[in-house]
mmCIF file of C-alpha atoms in Angstrom:
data_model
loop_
_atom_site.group_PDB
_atom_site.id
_atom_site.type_symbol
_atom_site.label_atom_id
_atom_site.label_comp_id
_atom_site.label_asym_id
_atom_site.label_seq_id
_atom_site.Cartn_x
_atom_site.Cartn_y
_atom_site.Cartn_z
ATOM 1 C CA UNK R 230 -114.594 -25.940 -111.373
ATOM 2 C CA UNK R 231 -117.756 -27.772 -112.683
ATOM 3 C CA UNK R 232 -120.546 -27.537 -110.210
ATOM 4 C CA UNK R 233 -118.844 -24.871 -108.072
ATOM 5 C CA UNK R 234 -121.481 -22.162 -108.623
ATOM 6 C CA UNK R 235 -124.551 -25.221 -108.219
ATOM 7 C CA UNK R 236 -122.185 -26.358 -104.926
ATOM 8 C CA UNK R 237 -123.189 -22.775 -103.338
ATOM 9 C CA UNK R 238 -126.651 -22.786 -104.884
ATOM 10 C CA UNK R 239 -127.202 -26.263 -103.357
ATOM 11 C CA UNK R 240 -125.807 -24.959 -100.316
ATOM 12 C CA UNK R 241 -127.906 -21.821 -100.112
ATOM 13 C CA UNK R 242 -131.131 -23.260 -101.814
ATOM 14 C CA UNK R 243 -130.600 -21.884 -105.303
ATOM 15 C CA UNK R 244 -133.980 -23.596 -106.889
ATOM 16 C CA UNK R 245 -134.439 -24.774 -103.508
ATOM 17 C CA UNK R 246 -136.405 -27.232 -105.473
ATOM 18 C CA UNK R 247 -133.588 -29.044 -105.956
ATOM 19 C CA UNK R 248 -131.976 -28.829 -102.479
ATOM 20 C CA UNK R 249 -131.001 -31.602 -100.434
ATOM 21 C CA UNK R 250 -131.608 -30.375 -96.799
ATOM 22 C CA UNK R 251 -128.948 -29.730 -94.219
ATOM 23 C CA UNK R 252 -128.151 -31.722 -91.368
ATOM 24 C CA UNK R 253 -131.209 -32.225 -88.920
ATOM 25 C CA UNK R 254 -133.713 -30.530 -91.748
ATOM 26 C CA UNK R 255 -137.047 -32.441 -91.931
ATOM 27 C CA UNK R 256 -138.666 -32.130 -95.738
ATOM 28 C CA UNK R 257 -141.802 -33.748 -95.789
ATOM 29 C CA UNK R 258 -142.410 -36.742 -97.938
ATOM 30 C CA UNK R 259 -144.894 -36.692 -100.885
ATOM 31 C CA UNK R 260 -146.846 -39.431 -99.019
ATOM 32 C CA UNK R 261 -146.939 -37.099 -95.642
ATOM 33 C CA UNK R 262 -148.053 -33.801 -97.471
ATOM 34 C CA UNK R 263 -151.239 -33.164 -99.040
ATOM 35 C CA UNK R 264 -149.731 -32.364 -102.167
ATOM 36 C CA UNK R 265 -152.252 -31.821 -105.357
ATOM 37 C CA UNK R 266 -152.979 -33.878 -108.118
ATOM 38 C CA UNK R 267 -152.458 -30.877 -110.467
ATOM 39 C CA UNK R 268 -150.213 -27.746 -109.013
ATOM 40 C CA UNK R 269 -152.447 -24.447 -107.832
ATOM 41 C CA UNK R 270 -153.509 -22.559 -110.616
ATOM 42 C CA UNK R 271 -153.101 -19.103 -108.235
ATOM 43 C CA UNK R 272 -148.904 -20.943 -108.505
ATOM 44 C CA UNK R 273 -148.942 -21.619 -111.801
ATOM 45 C CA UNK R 274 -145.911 -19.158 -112.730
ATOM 46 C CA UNK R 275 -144.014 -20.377 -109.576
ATOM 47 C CA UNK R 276 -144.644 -24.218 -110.366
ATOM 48 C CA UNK R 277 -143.722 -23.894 -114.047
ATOM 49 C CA UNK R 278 -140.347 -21.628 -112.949
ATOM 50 C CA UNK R 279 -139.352 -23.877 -110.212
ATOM 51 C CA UNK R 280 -139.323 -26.657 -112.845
ATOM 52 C CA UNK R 281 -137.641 -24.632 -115.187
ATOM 53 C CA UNK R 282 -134.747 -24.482 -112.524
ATOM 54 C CA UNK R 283 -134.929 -28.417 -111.904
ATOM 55 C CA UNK R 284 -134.381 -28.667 -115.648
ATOM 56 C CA UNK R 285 -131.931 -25.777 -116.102
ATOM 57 C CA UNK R 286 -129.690 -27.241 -112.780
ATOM 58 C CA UNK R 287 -129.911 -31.419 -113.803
ATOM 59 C CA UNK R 288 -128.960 -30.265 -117.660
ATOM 60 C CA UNK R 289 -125.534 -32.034 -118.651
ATOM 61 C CA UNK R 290 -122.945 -29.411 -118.602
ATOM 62 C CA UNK R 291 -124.316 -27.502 -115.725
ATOM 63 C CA UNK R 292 -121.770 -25.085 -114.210
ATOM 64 C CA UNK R 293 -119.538 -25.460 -116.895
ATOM 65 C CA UNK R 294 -119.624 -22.080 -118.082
ATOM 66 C CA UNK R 295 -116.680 -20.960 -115.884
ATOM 67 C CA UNK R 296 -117.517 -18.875 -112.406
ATOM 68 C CA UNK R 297 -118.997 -15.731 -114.046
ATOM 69 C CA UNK R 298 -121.322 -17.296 -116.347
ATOM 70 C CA UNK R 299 -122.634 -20.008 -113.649
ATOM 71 C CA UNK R 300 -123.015 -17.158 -111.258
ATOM 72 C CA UNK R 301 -124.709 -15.192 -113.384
ATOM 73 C CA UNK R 302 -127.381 -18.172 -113.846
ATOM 74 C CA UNK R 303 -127.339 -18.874 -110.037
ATOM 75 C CA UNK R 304 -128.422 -15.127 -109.930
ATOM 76 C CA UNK R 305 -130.564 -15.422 -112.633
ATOM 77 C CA UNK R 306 -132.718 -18.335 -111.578
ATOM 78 C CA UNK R 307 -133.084 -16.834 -108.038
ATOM 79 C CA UNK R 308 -134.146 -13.547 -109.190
ATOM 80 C CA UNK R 309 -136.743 -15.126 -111.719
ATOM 81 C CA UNK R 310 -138.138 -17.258 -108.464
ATOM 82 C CA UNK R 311 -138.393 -14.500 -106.282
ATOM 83 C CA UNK R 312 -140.484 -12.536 -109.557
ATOM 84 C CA UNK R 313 -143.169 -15.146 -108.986
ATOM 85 C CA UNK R 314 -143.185 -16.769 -105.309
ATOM 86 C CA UNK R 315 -146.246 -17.106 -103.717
ATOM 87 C CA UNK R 316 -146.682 -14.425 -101.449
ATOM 88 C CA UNK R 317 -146.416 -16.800 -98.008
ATOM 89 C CA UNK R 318 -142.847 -17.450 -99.136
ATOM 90 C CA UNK R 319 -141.632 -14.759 -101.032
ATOM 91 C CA UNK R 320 -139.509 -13.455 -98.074
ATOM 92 C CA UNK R 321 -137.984 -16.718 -97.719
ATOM 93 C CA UNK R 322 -136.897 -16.424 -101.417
ATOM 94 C CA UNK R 323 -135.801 -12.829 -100.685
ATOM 95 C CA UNK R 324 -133.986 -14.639 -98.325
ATOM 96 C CA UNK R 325 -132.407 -16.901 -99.914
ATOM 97 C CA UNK R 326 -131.844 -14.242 -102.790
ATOM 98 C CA UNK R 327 -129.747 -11.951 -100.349
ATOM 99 C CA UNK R 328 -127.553 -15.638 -98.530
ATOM 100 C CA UNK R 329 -126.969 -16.507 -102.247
ATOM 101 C CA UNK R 330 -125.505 -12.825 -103.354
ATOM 102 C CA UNK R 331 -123.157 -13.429 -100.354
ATOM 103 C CA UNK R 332 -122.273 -16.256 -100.846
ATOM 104 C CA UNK R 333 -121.003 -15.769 -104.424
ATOM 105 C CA UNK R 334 -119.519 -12.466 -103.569
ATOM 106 C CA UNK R 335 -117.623 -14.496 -101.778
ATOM 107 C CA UNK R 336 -116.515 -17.044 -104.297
ATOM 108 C CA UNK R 337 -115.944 -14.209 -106.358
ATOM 109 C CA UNK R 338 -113.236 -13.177 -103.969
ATOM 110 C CA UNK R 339 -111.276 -16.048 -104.596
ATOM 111 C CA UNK R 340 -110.495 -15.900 -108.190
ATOM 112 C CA UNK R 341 -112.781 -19.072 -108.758
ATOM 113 C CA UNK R 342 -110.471 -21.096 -107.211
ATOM 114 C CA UNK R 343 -112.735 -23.842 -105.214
ATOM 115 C CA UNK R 344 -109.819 -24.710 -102.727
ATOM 116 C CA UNK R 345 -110.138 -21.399 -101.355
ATOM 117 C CA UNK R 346 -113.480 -20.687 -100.521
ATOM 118 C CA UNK R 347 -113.905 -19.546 -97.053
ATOM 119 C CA UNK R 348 -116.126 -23.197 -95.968
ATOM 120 C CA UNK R 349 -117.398 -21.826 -92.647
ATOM 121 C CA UNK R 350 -118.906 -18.936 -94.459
ATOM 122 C CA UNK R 351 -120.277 -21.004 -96.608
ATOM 123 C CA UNK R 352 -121.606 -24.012 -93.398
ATOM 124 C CA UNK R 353 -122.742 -19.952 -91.826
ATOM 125 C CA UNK R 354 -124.727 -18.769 -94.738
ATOM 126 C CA UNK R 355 -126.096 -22.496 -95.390
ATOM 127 C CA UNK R 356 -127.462 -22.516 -91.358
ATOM 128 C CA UNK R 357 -129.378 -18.869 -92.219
ATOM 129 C CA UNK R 358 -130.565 -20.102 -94.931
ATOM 130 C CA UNK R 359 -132.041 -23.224 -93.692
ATOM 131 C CA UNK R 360 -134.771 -22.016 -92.268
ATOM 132 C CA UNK R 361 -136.119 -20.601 -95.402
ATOM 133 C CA UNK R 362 -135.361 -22.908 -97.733
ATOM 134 C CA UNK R 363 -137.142 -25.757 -95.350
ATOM 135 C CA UNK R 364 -140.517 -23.856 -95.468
ATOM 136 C CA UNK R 365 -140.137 -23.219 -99.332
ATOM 137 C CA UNK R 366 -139.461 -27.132 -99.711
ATOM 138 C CA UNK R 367 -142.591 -27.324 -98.150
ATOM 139 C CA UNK R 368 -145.017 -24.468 -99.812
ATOM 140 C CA UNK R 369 -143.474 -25.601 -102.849
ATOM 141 C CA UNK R 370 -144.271 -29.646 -102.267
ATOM 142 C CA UNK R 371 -147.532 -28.242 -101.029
ATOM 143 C CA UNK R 372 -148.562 -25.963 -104.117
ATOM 144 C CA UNK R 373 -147.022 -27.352 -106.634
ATOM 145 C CA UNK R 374 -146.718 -31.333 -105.920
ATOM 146 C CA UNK R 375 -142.918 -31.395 -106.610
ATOM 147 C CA UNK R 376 -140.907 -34.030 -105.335
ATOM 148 C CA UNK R 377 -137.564 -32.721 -104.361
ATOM 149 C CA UNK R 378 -134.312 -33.965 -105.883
ATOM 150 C CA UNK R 379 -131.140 -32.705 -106.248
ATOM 151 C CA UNK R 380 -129.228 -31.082 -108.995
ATOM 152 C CA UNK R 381 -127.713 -32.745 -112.056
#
């Protein structure tokens, strides 16, 4: 069960900070971005949650809380990113916000049980998402000099 709830986040773009991108994504290396020295004061909130949610995702014993509890974080950590997003992406975290209720609805559905979640919802919800969570890669490399890596 460890890492179930993160394996949708991931998917989705939970602390998109952390997301590896999808098949035929582009994310734009530190080098190729004009990424700060220091992260925008105007971001300041954003920066510091977004590394909050690095920290909070790579922590040992991530996901082991059961499916409730590491839902309940995944829904958490979205909501408290979408609170303070920059306004150029906060749709894409309302986005994102919206895929990842889905897609834990429907993990909910299955009792927990990771050998029956419904993949091509997941691959579906991962595709709408994509969009999104490339751009917020990107804002977020931009405004807040993050280099992207994945969860724990």
């Amino acid at each position: 069960m460890t890492g179930v709830v993160l394996g949708i986040g991931i998917a989705l773009g939970v602390g998109a900070c952390g997301t590896p991108p999808g098949p035929g994504a582009t994310v734009p290396s530190p080098a190729a971005t004009s990424a700060p020295a220091t992260p925008d004061p105007a971001a300041r909130a954003y920066c510091d949650t977004v590394t909050r949610v690095q920290g909070e995702q790579a922590a040992p014993g991530a996901g082991q809380g059961g499916v409730p509890a590491s839902s309940e974080q995944a829904r958490r950590q979205v909501a408290d990113l979408v609170a303070v997003a920059p306004p150029e992406i906060a749709g894409e975290w309302r986005t994102v916000q919206a895929l990842t209720e889905q897609a834990l609805a429907s993990l909910a559905g299955t009792g927990g049980d990771p050998s029956r979640i419904d993949t091509a919802t997941l691959e579906r919800l991962r595709r709408e998402a994509q969009p999104a969570v490339t751009r917020i890669q990107e804002v977020t490399q931009q405004r807040c000099g993050i280099t992207f890596r994945p969860p724990g």
